[in-house]
């Protein structure tokens, strides 16, 4: 980009009387004029993902272009505060970790100069916008395009036709530049061309409780997969014509979980159409695809009904059956036992459905988990047979996050402190952060860090006052649990702990209690009954606690509405304590944990996902670890877990848990609280009671919270721990992760 000319042009721009939206579009479009995608080298990687949770692109793009500071100054001269663009809504084309990871990986691919091309869907509506009515979650449509979309270019001439048995749609690409050492492209497809097409790129994860819903989901997944494959082939043919011998040498395709797995049969279908035999097409597929698993929860492993698939994608269904036959053949040849054959089968007889994970595992050249423990668990529990016969296919790539967004942009104050102590290079070379270890015992550095934390906290609480209408004074420990709402993440356990703190405070049980605030942020899937109940319950607890003037100088809570990427940027910078309390073995990695760590929060959590690597790097003594380890959870799961027994060991918890049913709180007859109580005590919907082992860990959790509370009394001592976390977060940059993908999986560079 020609920065000088861009800045000259910007200086000439007349800003008078223009609102945020207009300015956003004009400045962004001006910048776009000077951005050009880099040449594609011979070998490229393609990242297929049903989610890209990119958030706000304005600041990040200007930052990557190296003009953010200058733009801010020019605008200031013209009387415009650059913070104005915070009005522009996030592009929330994703709902959580998997989607945000995809966005960080795009950022890092460009930053470190790897040719990485993203493929996704340009949903008309992003993840719903959340409000609370009486503490109940309500969902509003997220019409993110109403602010315009100046960072995308519609590529009319590169549209394709995607065919279903009963309809054809156009897939029109919108290209977003991803700026760094290289300029890569994130290509999002929009479905057009007939009256039903719009639905395909309408919303993320449409409800799939009806047949119609399931069909729509299949259409979405195929739409993404076929568009991407069509594009990769077209690019290839531009150079190589119809000689497909080099296809696998020049292309690597990463499947971000199983949602884009239809890309496998689609590639085979297209290559057959071009004249290759099924067997040579299969061979190419086996070299090209790789698969990342992001969860072991059985309900999240996708299976598609053969009957549904036949209806709208008969050819794809046939090819999956052929792949199933090939898998059986190879498995027999490789000596899989009959049980192993069943476990790895692509077509599952008992369900009359295809296992998308087994398809990915059979075809993938490399399969990876997203943190060390998770990669071990998928080998030991999920894909046991494949691992027994093909250990060479399995890799680990621990997740990472983009320090440019999550430290430089989110926390300019801490960034300035880093610049002063260790220089500026950490933006490109995050290992530089290690140098901060020389200062973590330095009193001046610690005291400056305390200042920074205080300031970020003040900024956040000020924003919360505006956005949520709750005034919280800043002199408190800030505990934060922000993530998708899910039972395994155990926000309910935090709710119980918070209520217990309140009761113990009321009873005068603490001598010195450091004032604290618990911050929650989470969206629940609209149809996830129990998750919605948990939101309401937390909101009820917070209402009770905040209203009590006897204790609210010591303890408060806040559940922020509309938690999203931009909110996260404010929260991770301000928090003192990062709550990461999933049942051991169930959080594949977590990436929020890394963002908090970078910004100098201690982790209060279980030995799960990347928490394990976090405490390995930063030291267990600088974090607060509690709860059952994965081995114990596995034992308990085998039998002998008796939730009431755990609860009764500490009778104080009975009072807390019974508030779900004793009338302390009301869900206005919705039945949420009773159902939650039953799920913990007698079990419900095919799960045993307390399926996520809350009662096993609750008392230990509480003790860990109290340890934090006591340690924080000595602010310097506590801040030194926090600083140790920042200093040792250097492995959790997505630059490191993406280089590992490039090396171990894509064989690029
Ligand atoms: C599956 C079947 C049917 C309907 C929906 C789904 C589905 C949808 C979304 C399954 C999974 C997801 C999203 C998963 C996700 O976000 N996983 C997170 O990925 C992060 C990045 O690797 C990890 O850090 C988190 O630990 C993991 O939970």
XYZ file of C-alpha atoms and ligand atoms in Angstrom:
777
model
C 0.000 0.000 0.000
C 1.145 3.481 -0.672
C 0.710 4.933 2.793
C 1.855 8.385 1.848
C -0.687 8.838 -0.924
C -3.454 7.324 1.179
C -2.723 9.728 4.012
C -2.561 12.653 1.586
C -5.920 11.707 0.153
C -7.342 11.301 3.629
C -6.197 14.796 4.540
C -8.150 16.108 1.569
C -11.341 14.313 2.573
C -14.144 16.587 3.648
C -15.589 15.221 6.883
C -18.009 18.045 7.619
C -21.470 16.992 8.727
C -20.948 13.293 8.004
C -22.100 10.675 10.487
C -20.121 7.650 11.699
C -21.495 5.318 9.062
C -20.670 7.647 6.181
C -17.173 8.366 7.470
C -16.569 4.695 8.092
C -17.470 3.871 4.525
C -15.517 6.721 2.967
C -12.316 6.174 4.912
C -12.447 2.405 4.524
C -13.110 2.653 0.779
C -10.241 5.048 0.412
C -7.926 2.592 2.149
C -9.242 -0.252 -0.015
C -8.092 1.629 -3.114
C -4.525 1.145 -2.001
C -4.661 -2.510 -1.018
C -3.698 -5.194 -3.453
C -3.752 -8.923 -2.876
C -0.343 -10.608 -3.033
C 0.627 -12.998 -5.806
C -0.236 -16.604 -5.124
C 2.847 -18.749 -4.871
C 2.923 -22.308 -6.138
C 1.682 -23.979 -2.986
C -1.187 -22.468 -1.006
C -3.263 -23.411 1.995
C -7.027 -23.017 2.084
C -8.940 -22.684 5.327
C -12.571 -23.782 5.102
C -14.729 -22.703 8.005
C -18.441 -22.315 8.625
C -17.573 -19.456 11.009
C -15.315 -16.423 10.770
C -15.811 -14.301 13.844
C -13.899 -11.286 12.625
C -15.362 -8.573 14.820
C -14.605 -4.991 13.939
C -12.217 -4.731 11.007
C -11.741 -0.969 10.809
C -9.106 -0.519 13.500
C -7.417 -3.819 12.861
C -6.999 -3.137 9.150
C -5.653 0.373 9.693
C -3.301 -1.084 12.271
C -2.072 -3.754 9.862
C -1.666 -1.124 7.152
C 0.531 0.767 9.576
C -1.589 3.929 9.460
C -3.798 3.713 12.539
C -1.901 6.353 14.480
C -1.700 8.737 11.540
C -5.380 8.319 10.688
C -6.251 8.989 14.289
C -4.205 12.206 14.223
C -5.623 13.426 10.925
C -9.148 12.806 12.144
C -8.385 14.592 15.373
C -7.193 17.651 13.472
C -10.509 17.605 11.688
C -12.393 17.343 14.941
C -13.297 13.647 14.741
C -12.418 11.214 17.511
C -11.427 7.878 15.990
C -13.374 6.163 18.785
C -16.441 7.238 16.828
C -16.183 4.044 14.812
C -16.955 1.963 17.863
C -20.532 2.555 16.790
C -19.920 0.303 13.818
C -21.061 -3.122 14.681
C -18.925 -6.260 14.743
C -19.138 -8.712 11.883
C -20.225 -11.669 14.003
C -20.188 -14.385 11.346
C -19.457 -16.929 14.002
C -20.475 -17.794 17.510
C -17.388 -18.696 19.484
C -13.919 -20.114 19.728
C -13.853 -21.958 16.440
C -14.872 -18.872 14.495
C -12.617 -16.480 16.348
C -9.710 -18.889 15.872
C -10.329 -18.831 12.126
C -10.157 -15.028 12.198
C -6.923 -14.994 14.249
C -5.402 -17.543 11.872
C -6.223 -15.415 8.858
C -4.582 -12.457 10.589
C -1.467 -14.462 11.438
C -1.188 -16.118 8.029
C -0.903 -12.679 6.463
C 1.314 -11.347 9.245
C 3.930 -14.057 8.913
C 3.675 -14.271 5.135
C 1.987 -17.613 4.577
C -0.306 -17.896 1.533
C -3.498 -18.755 3.392
C -6.905 -18.305 1.802
C -10.079 -18.377 3.882
C -13.423 -19.653 2.607
C -16.691 -19.071 4.404
C -20.286 -17.932 4.095
C -21.356 -14.308 3.949
C -24.351 -14.639 6.257
C -26.921 -11.934 5.855
C -27.419 -12.021 9.612
C -24.595 -12.716 12.015
C -24.979 -14.257 15.440
C -28.097 -12.732 17.039
C -27.851 -9.617 19.158
C -28.648 -10.300 22.772
C -30.776 -8.330 25.178
C -32.138 -9.211 28.593
C -35.768 -8.736 29.500
C -36.299 -9.342 33.178
C -33.101 -11.372 33.134
C -34.267 -13.618 30.310
C -32.218 -13.676 27.117
C -33.994 -12.286 24.082
C -32.590 -12.487 20.569
C -32.655 -9.797 17.908
C -31.494 -10.179 14.313
C -27.999 -8.903 13.647
C -28.195 -6.933 10.436
C -24.473 -6.186 10.362
C -24.532 -4.945 6.776
C -26.648 -1.946 7.657
C -23.387 -0.102 8.293
C -22.210 -1.014 4.818
C -19.425 -3.437 4.065
C -16.629 -1.301 2.640
C -13.910 -3.843 3.362
C -15.376 -6.404 0.940
C -15.329 -6.454 -2.832
C -18.035 -8.322 -4.658
C -16.484 -10.464 -7.378
C -19.362 -10.811 -9.789
C -17.185 -12.326 -12.506
C -16.057 -15.167 -10.252
C -19.448 -16.409 -9.222
C -20.307 -20.071 -9.623
C -23.388 -22.203 -9.893
C -23.989 -24.650 -7.042
C -26.371 -27.471 -7.898
C -28.768 -29.351 -5.644
C -31.193 -31.963 -6.972
C -34.092 -29.566 -6.533
C -32.491 -26.163 -7.075
C -29.541 -24.239 -8.370
C -28.049 -21.223 -6.690
C -25.348 -18.757 -7.519
C -22.419 -18.460 -5.150
C -21.152 -14.901 -5.344
C -17.816 -14.247 -3.676
C -17.088 -11.228 -1.515
C -13.375 -10.784 -0.943
C -11.923 -9.241 2.175
C -8.234 -8.457 2.168
C -6.276 -9.819 5.097
C -3.361 -7.506 5.600
C 0.131 -8.253 6.821
C 3.500 -9.085 5.364
C 1.337 -10.577 2.606
C -2.157 -9.581 1.639
C -4.245 -12.749 1.644
C -7.947 -13.028 0.947
C -10.900 -14.138 3.004
C -13.531 -15.099 0.458
C -17.101 -15.243 1.755
C -19.860 -16.574 -0.484
C -23.363 -15.240 -0.726
C -26.150 -17.386 -2.206
C -28.322 -15.716 -4.815
C -30.299 -16.389 -7.917
C -33.709 -17.579 -6.806
C -36.210 -16.915 -4.100
C -34.942 -19.667 -1.767
C -31.257 -19.005 -2.289
C -31.157 -16.239 0.291
C -31.904 -18.734 3.034
C -28.688 -20.621 2.386
C -26.575 -17.660 3.340
C -29.240 -16.297 5.662
C -28.190 -17.182 9.185
C -25.506 -19.065 11.034
C -26.606 -22.481 12.390
C -30.307 -22.369 11.522
C -32.289 -24.535 13.964
C -32.107 -28.185 12.938
C -34.926 -29.686 14.972
C -37.098 -30.156 11.866
C -36.387 -31.951 8.611
C -36.533 -28.645 6.787
C -33.967 -27.199 9.183
C -31.650 -30.162 8.689
C -31.905 -29.833 4.918
C -31.030 -26.178 5.153
C -27.958 -26.995 7.218
C -26.847 -29.562 4.655
C -27.374 -26.995 1.927
C -25.246 -24.470 3.794
C -22.429 -26.900 4.385
C -22.451 -28.083 0.807
C -22.733 -24.529 -0.490
C -19.572 -23.556 1.393
C -17.724 -26.732 0.430
C -18.636 -26.711 -3.258
C -17.923 -22.999 -3.659
C -14.484 -23.416 -2.140
C -13.621 -26.500 -4.167
C -14.866 -24.864 -7.374
C -12.660 -21.881 -6.675
C -9.524 -23.849 -5.855
C -9.940 -25.931 -9.011
C -10.531 -22.880 -11.194
C -7.389 -21.216 -9.846
C -5.449 -24.392 -10.496
C -6.741 -24.768 -14.030
C -5.674 -21.217 -14.823
C -2.103 -22.415 -14.499
C -2.228 -26.096 -15.264
C -5.199 -26.587 -17.536
C -6.706 -30.015 -17.100
C -3.550 -31.757 -15.961
C -4.426 -32.570 -12.361
C -1.197 -34.348 -11.477
C 0.117 -31.394 -9.513
C -3.084 -30.550 -7.703
C -2.077 -32.161 -4.424
C 1.420 -30.783 -4.631
C 0.113 -27.258 -4.931
C -2.902 -27.256 -2.625
C -3.593 -28.042 0.964
C -7.102 -27.754 2.387
C -7.757 -27.415 6.100
C -11.199 -28.494 7.310
C -12.071 -26.422 10.370
C -14.062 -29.096 12.179
C -16.510 -31.237 10.223
C -18.851 -28.555 8.868
C -16.973 -28.301 5.544
C -16.428 -32.072 5.164
C -18.633 -32.186 2.037
C -15.592 -30.653 0.342
C -14.164 -34.188 0.280
C -16.847 -35.899 -1.824
C -17.214 -32.680 -3.814
C -13.552 -32.660 -4.845
C -13.873 -36.296 -5.888
C -17.065 -35.522 -7.789
C -15.492 -32.650 -9.692
C -12.310 -34.545 -10.522
C -14.404 -37.437 -11.840
C -16.375 -34.989 -13.932
C -13.057 -33.811 -15.355
C -12.298 -37.353 -16.410
C -10.268 -38.804 -13.555
C -11.121 -42.227 -12.201
C -12.675 -42.452 -8.758
C -9.467 -44.027 -7.479
C -7.155 -41.315 -8.686
C -9.550 -38.695 -7.353
C -9.605 -40.446 -3.976
C -5.833 -40.537 -3.943
C -5.655 -36.800 -4.547
C -8.234 -36.140 -1.826
C -6.171 -38.175 0.624
C -3.186 -35.917 0.008
C -4.995 -32.596 0.007
C -7.272 -32.577 3.047
C -6.475 -32.126 6.722
C -8.896 -32.022 9.588
C -8.915 -30.103 12.855
C -11.136 -31.410 15.609
C -12.447 -28.819 18.077
C -14.645 -30.810 20.412
C -15.206 -34.288 21.751
C -18.761 -33.670 22.951
C -20.830 -36.431 21.314
C -23.737 -34.094 20.557
C -21.450 -31.884 18.474
C -20.208 -34.697 16.224
C -22.099 -34.386 12.979
C -24.060 -37.189 11.353
C -26.106 -36.686 8.222
C -29.054 -38.895 7.337
C -28.491 -40.763 4.118
C -32.159 -40.273 3.255
C -31.918 -36.493 3.514
C -28.674 -36.358 1.650
C -30.016 -38.502 -1.180
C -32.909 -36.120 -1.546
C -30.878 -33.034 -2.346
C -27.352 -34.301 -3.066
C -27.697 -37.796 -4.560
C -24.272 -37.750 -6.194
C -22.526 -36.665 -3.023
C -24.362 -39.371 -1.140
C -23.197 -41.971 -3.683
C -19.618 -40.780 -3.397
C -19.767 -40.988 0.386
C -20.925 -44.576 -0.004
C -17.985 -45.238 -2.298
C -15.640 -43.679 0.236
C -17.213 -45.934 2.831
C -16.434 -48.945 0.660
C -12.882 -47.750 0.095
C -12.431 -47.219 3.816
C -13.565 -50.777 4.546
C -11.169 -52.081 1.926
C -8.198 -50.162 3.303
C -9.115 -51.013 6.850
C -9.236 -54.706 6.100
C -5.917 -54.448 4.321
C -4.414 -52.611 7.300
C -5.695 -55.257 9.708
C -8.400 -53.310 11.563
C -10.406 -55.637 13.801
C -14.163 -55.923 13.142
C -14.803 -53.621 16.112
C -12.317 -51.116 14.758
C -13.985 -51.295 11.371
C -17.331 -50.458 12.904
C -15.867 -47.624 14.946
C -14.251 -46.025 11.902
C -17.107 -46.627 9.508
C -18.224 -43.699 7.401
C -21.698 -45.032 6.918
C -23.244 -45.859 10.293
C -25.819 -48.618 9.805
C -27.619 -48.185 13.088
C -28.246 -44.511 12.351
C -28.579 -44.776 8.579
C -26.301 -41.792 8.499
C -22.832 -40.678 7.528
C -20.325 -39.794 10.194
C -18.656 -36.617 9.047
C -15.833 -37.039 11.548
C -15.047 -40.555 10.316
C -15.066 -39.303 6.735
C -12.593 -36.586 7.669
C -10.418 -38.985 9.655
C -10.209 -41.542 6.853
C -9.360 -38.999 4.174
C -7.256 -36.525 6.109
C -3.557 -36.507 5.598
C -3.182 -34.955 9.056
C -5.629 -34.797 11.932
C -5.000 -32.377 14.731
C -6.329 -31.403 18.122
C -6.099 -27.843 19.406
C -4.165 -28.221 22.675
C -1.803 -30.892 23.956
C -4.315 -32.605 26.252
C -7.039 -32.465 23.606
C -4.776 -34.037 20.994
C -4.069 -36.838 23.463
C -7.763 -37.320 24.194
C -8.731 -37.608 20.543
C -6.085 -40.313 20.110
C -7.060 -42.124 23.282
C -10.835 -41.804 23.145
C -12.316 -40.445 19.957
C -10.262 -41.853 17.085
C -8.692 -44.825 18.858
C -8.660 -47.261 15.957
C -7.253 -44.805 13.456
C -4.520 -43.865 15.888
C -3.645 -47.512 16.489
C -3.050 -48.063 12.770
C -1.962 -44.616 11.620
C -0.251 -42.790 14.459
C 1.670 -40.762 11.854
C -1.530 -38.951 10.857
C -1.980 -37.308 14.268
C -0.566 -33.934 15.218
C -1.110 -31.323 17.859
C -1.232 -27.640 17.137
C -2.038 -25.688 20.247
C -4.288 -22.746 19.474
C -3.093 -19.186 19.619
C -4.480 -15.670 19.375
C -3.400 -12.609 17.420
C -1.413 -10.384 19.773
C -1.950 -7.430 17.457
C -5.673 -7.427 18.118
C -5.670 -8.863 21.625
C -2.798 -6.886 23.088
C -1.776 -4.009 20.840
C -5.312 -2.909 19.900
C -7.105 -4.004 23.041
C -4.527 -2.650 25.440
C -2.455 0.286 24.156
C -1.529 1.148 27.741
C 0.070 -2.222 28.451
C 1.605 -2.153 24.971
C 3.319 1.126 25.805
C 4.724 -0.419 28.980
C 6.032 -3.377 26.959
C 7.559 -1.080 24.362
C 9.389 0.739 27.103
C 10.729 -2.404 28.753
C 11.437 -4.743 25.856
C 11.165 -2.713 22.650
C 8.634 -2.825 19.837
C 9.401 -6.127 18.172
C 6.869 -8.242 20.050
C 4.208 -7.330 17.497
C 5.920 -9.473 14.856
C 8.069 -11.639 17.096
C 6.067 -12.509 20.123
C 8.895 -14.550 21.666
C 10.393 -11.161 22.520
C 7.899 -11.042 25.360
C 10.088 -13.484 27.235
C 12.380 -10.525 27.935
C 9.742 -9.138 30.241
C 10.631 -11.915 32.666
C 13.655 -9.851 33.658
C 11.318 -7.166 35.019
C 8.580 -9.098 36.764
C 10.203 -8.541 40.148
C 11.080 -4.929 39.419
C 9.082 -2.658 41.704
C 8.746 0.172 39.196
C 7.521 -2.140 36.470
C 5.035 -3.742 38.829
C 3.736 -0.424 39.969
C 3.336 0.759 36.368
C 1.525 -2.457 35.586
C -0.829 -1.842 38.512
C -1.540 1.618 37.089
C -2.308 0.160 33.675
C -4.634 -2.493 35.084
C -6.410 0.133 37.146
C -6.906 2.308 34.120
C -8.251 -0.511 31.941
C -10.622 -1.485 34.724
C -11.846 2.071 35.059
C -12.418 2.293 31.292
C -14.354 -0.952 31.270
C -16.498 -0.059 34.254
C -17.231 3.296 32.692
C -18.314 1.549 29.482
C -20.428 -0.894 31.492
C -22.145 1.977 33.220
C -23.083 3.426 29.828
C -24.007 0.145 28.167
C -25.644 -1.744 31.028
C -26.678 1.020 33.391
C -24.826 -0.481 36.348
C -22.360 1.547 38.347
C -19.518 -0.473 39.834
C -16.687 1.238 41.640
C -13.254 0.260 40.388
C -11.468 -0.709 43.541
C -12.269 -4.377 43.259
C -10.880 -7.655 42.065
C -12.389 -8.251 38.644
C -13.186 -11.901 37.991
C -14.424 -12.587 34.468
C -16.067 -15.569 32.836
C -16.822 -14.729 29.219
C -17.463 -17.422 26.606
C -20.335 -19.254 24.880
C -22.887 -20.448 27.392
C -22.608 -24.191 27.762
C -23.090 -26.618 30.635
C -19.587 -28.043 30.273
C -18.082 -24.569 30.718
C -19.865 -24.497 34.080
C -21.040 -20.929 34.383
C -23.568 -22.479 36.779
C -20.738 -23.489 39.094
C -19.550 -19.878 39.182
C -23.101 -18.809 39.967
C -23.181 -21.166 42.964
C -19.814 -19.905 44.176
C -20.942 -16.302 43.849
C -24.091 -16.966 45.844
C -22.112 -18.752 48.535
C -19.775 -15.749 48.803
C -22.806 -13.585 49.329
C -24.296 -15.800 52.030
C -20.969 -16.093 53.812
C -20.524 -12.332 53.677
C -24.012 -11.829 55.102
C -23.185 -14.163 57.934
C -20.014 -12.197 58.649
C -17.776 -15.166 57.975
C -14.916 -13.142 56.482
C -12.567 -10.929 58.405
C -10.850 -9.275 55.471
C -12.654 -9.577 52.232
C -11.204 -7.767 49.246
C -14.042 -6.100 47.366
C -14.824 -8.106 44.265
C -16.955 -8.091 41.167
C -17.890 -11.096 39.067
C -18.414 -10.364 35.402
C -20.227 -12.739 33.076
C -20.657 -12.486 29.337
C -22.269 -15.217 27.242
C -24.847 -15.896 24.613
C -26.954 -19.007 24.772
C -28.036 -20.804 21.613
C -31.684 -19.735 21.197
C -32.999 -23.279 21.593
C -30.692 -24.411 24.420
C -33.183 -24.535 27.287
C -30.790 -25.204 30.113
C -28.317 -22.552 29.005
C -31.103 -20.011 28.963
C -32.069 -21.104 32.449
C -28.506 -20.547 33.629
C -28.533 -17.004 32.242
C -31.749 -16.201 34.050
C -30.464 -17.742 37.281
C -27.222 -15.740 37.191
C -29.174 -12.574 36.503
C -31.402 -13.292 39.506
C -28.409 -13.833 41.774
C -26.790 -10.625 40.561
C -29.999 -8.689 41.150
C -30.160 -9.910 44.739
C -26.507 -9.187 45.484
C -26.287 -5.787 43.844
C -29.373 -4.555 45.663
C -28.023 -5.394 49.096
C -26.430 -2.264 50.507
C -25.099 -4.243 53.452
C -22.711 -6.159 51.210
C -22.501 -4.506 47.815
C -19.463 -2.474 48.740
C -17.774 -5.881 48.985
C -19.463 -7.993 46.346
C -21.212 -7.250 43.086
C -21.951 -9.007 39.842
C -22.666 -7.993 36.288
C -23.832 -9.979 33.285
C -22.964 -7.871 30.266
C -25.397 -8.025 27.371
C -24.374 -8.585 23.768
C -20.976 -10.057 24.541
C -18.966 -9.944 21.316
C -15.432 -9.500 20.014
C -15.333 -5.771 20.725
C -16.643 -6.252 24.260
C -14.102 -9.010 24.751
C -11.302 -6.613 23.820
C -12.308 -4.355 26.700
C -12.858 -7.172 29.197
C -9.640 -9.132 28.658
C -7.592 -5.976 29.142
C -9.287 -5.131 32.426
C -9.731 -8.453 34.206
C -7.626 -9.563 37.142
C -8.804 -13.146 37.180
C -9.665 -15.279 34.179
C -12.239 -17.922 35.067
C -11.659 -21.101 33.023
C -13.520 -23.740 34.959
C -14.683 -26.365 32.439
C -14.949 -30.026 33.442
C -11.497 -31.493 32.858
C -11.267 -33.054 29.428
C -14.089 -31.132 27.824
C -12.692 -27.745 26.794
C -10.630 -28.638 23.759
C -8.362 -25.644 24.214
C -9.987 -22.346 24.962
C -8.564 -19.173 23.463
C -10.119 -16.609 25.800
C -7.774 -18.006 28.460
C -4.822 -16.907 26.279
C -6.193 -13.408 25.690
C -6.590 -12.860 29.427
C -3.150 -14.246 30.119
C -1.470 -11.877 27.640
C -3.166 -8.966 29.317
C -1.944 -10.024 32.717
C -4.804 -11.867 34.350
C -4.154 -14.926 36.471
C -6.041 -18.049 35.491
C -8.395 -19.490 38.059
C -9.251 -22.756 36.451
C -9.192 -26.480 36.029
C -6.480 -28.558 34.400
C -8.189 -28.529 31.023
C -7.444 -27.523 27.458
C -4.754 -24.908 27.063
C -4.996 -23.984 30.767
C -2.524 -26.798 31.295
C -0.008 -25.236 28.945
C -0.690 -21.798 30.398
C 0.262 -22.857 33.916
C 3.143 -24.878 32.593
C 4.572 -21.699 31.093
C 3.600 -19.160 33.741
C 3.973 -21.404 36.772
C 1.286 -22.997 38.909
C 2.332 -20.638 41.702
C 1.213 -17.699 39.568
C -2.201 -19.168 38.860
C -5.006 -20.833 40.796
C -5.670 -24.388 39.789
C -8.309 -26.569 41.365
C -10.612 -29.482 40.742
C -10.604 -33.013 39.416
C -8.012 -33.840 36.772
C -9.047 -35.627 33.617
C -8.051 -39.067 34.971
C -10.301 -38.627 37.988
C -13.189 -37.445 35.839
C -12.760 -40.498 33.622
C -12.866 -42.748 36.700
C -15.951 -41.017 38.059
C -17.630 -41.361 34.695
C -17.037 -45.114 34.688
C -19.187 -45.370 37.789
C -19.371 -44.423 41.390
C -19.997 -40.718 41.024
C -22.456 -39.778 43.682
C -23.294 -36.071 43.405
C -25.337 -35.752 46.636
C -22.497 -37.341 48.577
C -20.143 -34.587 47.424
C -22.700 -31.945 48.176
C -23.417 -33.223 51.664
C -19.774 -33.137 52.651
C -20.249 -29.381 52.849
C -23.827 -28.676 53.895
C -23.467 -24.948 53.108
C -23.858 -25.837 49.463
C -27.306 -27.320 50.019
C -28.712 -23.940 50.854
C -27.090 -22.492 47.725
C -28.208 -25.182 45.311
C -31.706 -25.350 46.730
C -32.273 -21.723 45.738
C -33.066 -23.207 42.345
C -36.278 -24.612 43.790
C -37.031 -23.118 47.196
C -38.547 -19.884 45.945
C -35.544 -17.660 46.631
C -35.544 -16.859 42.935
C -38.285 -16.988 40.373
C -38.161 -17.894 36.713
C -41.779 -16.789 36.411
C -43.053 -20.288 35.881
C -40.815 -21.009 32.888
C -39.618 -24.229 34.509
C -35.966 -23.436 33.904
C -34.793 -23.619 37.500
C -36.580 -26.855 38.360
C -35.107 -28.460 35.255
C -31.623 -27.301 36.214
C -32.081 -28.653 39.702
C -33.279 -31.989 38.368
C -30.401 -32.210 35.935
C -28.023 -31.908 38.891
C -29.803 -34.196 41.303
C -31.673 -36.870 39.375
C -30.403 -36.475 35.831
C -32.398 -35.463 32.807
C -32.481 -35.938 29.045
C -30.302 -39.059 28.854
C -27.613 -37.628 31.110
C -26.748 -38.874 34.579
C -27.173 -36.415 37.452
C -24.573 -33.645 37.461
C -23.125 -34.766 34.167
C -20.443 -32.071 34.326
C -19.278 -32.814 37.880
C -20.063 -29.445 39.391
C -20.504 -30.875 42.888
C -17.146 -32.619 42.691
C -15.345 -29.333 42.095
C -17.495 -26.732 43.807
C -15.848 -26.588 47.226
C -12.369 -26.561 45.704
C -13.451 -23.794 43.369
C -14.682 -21.772 46.302
C -11.425 -22.249 48.184
C -9.473 -21.105 45.120
C -11.589 -17.953 44.862
C -10.861 -17.234 48.504
C -7.145 -17.770 47.948
C -7.242 -15.135 45.229
C -9.155 -12.875 47.530
C -6.571 -13.215 50.278
C -3.554 -12.928 47.961
C -4.914 -9.753 46.405
C -4.631 -8.003 49.736
C -0.975 -7.644 48.855
C -1.395 -5.831 45.557
C 2.258 -5.909 44.585
C 2.522 -9.604 45.238
C -0.575 -10.272 43.168
C 0.443 -7.957 40.325
C 3.794 -9.748 40.087
C 1.894 -12.965 39.409
C -0.145 -11.183 36.765
C 2.932 -9.785 35.096
C 4.487 -13.267 35.042
C 1.497 -14.361 33.037
C 1.970 -11.659 30.432
C 5.696 -12.356 30.234
C 5.150 -16.060 29.621
C 2.304 -15.804 27.164
C 4.688 -15.700 24.212
C 3.789 -19.235 23.044
C 0.146 -18.356 22.682
C 0.475 -16.152 19.637
C -1.431 -17.441 16.615
C 1.715 -16.553 14.626
C 3.326 -19.534 16.348
C 0.288 -21.726 15.680
C 0.044 -20.816 12.022
C 3.743 -21.472 11.470
C 3.230 -24.900 12.992
C 0.343 -25.590 10.630
C 2.486 -24.432 7.724
C 5.345 -26.696 8.769
C 3.752 -29.821 10.163
C 0.567 -29.961 8.119
C 0.633 -27.850 4.981
C 4.327 -28.228 4.238
C 4.630 -24.617 3.171
C 8.002 -22.858 3.748
C -22.347 -29.455 15.538
C -23.406 -30.232 15.160
C -24.641 -29.675 15.010
C -24.797 -28.321 15.259
C -23.743 -27.550 15.635
C -22.519 -28.114 15.778
C -21.401 -27.299 16.235
C -21.406 -25.932 16.077
C -20.350 -25.170 16.541
C -20.328 -27.866 16.863
C -19.288 -27.100 17.335
C -19.298 -25.750 17.178
C -18.247 -24.902 17.696
C -17.257 -25.345 18.432
C -16.235 -24.487 19.029
O -16.294 -23.276 18.962
N -15.247 -25.127 19.648
C -14.182 -24.417 20.340
O -13.100 -24.292 19.449
C -12.081 -23.487 20.003
C -11.024 -23.287 18.947
O -10.320 -24.463 18.760
C -11.520 -24.109 21.267
O -10.595 -23.235 21.836
C -12.641 -24.385 22.265
O -12.139 -25.107 23.369
C -13.749 -25.175 21.581
O -14.841 -25.326 22.451
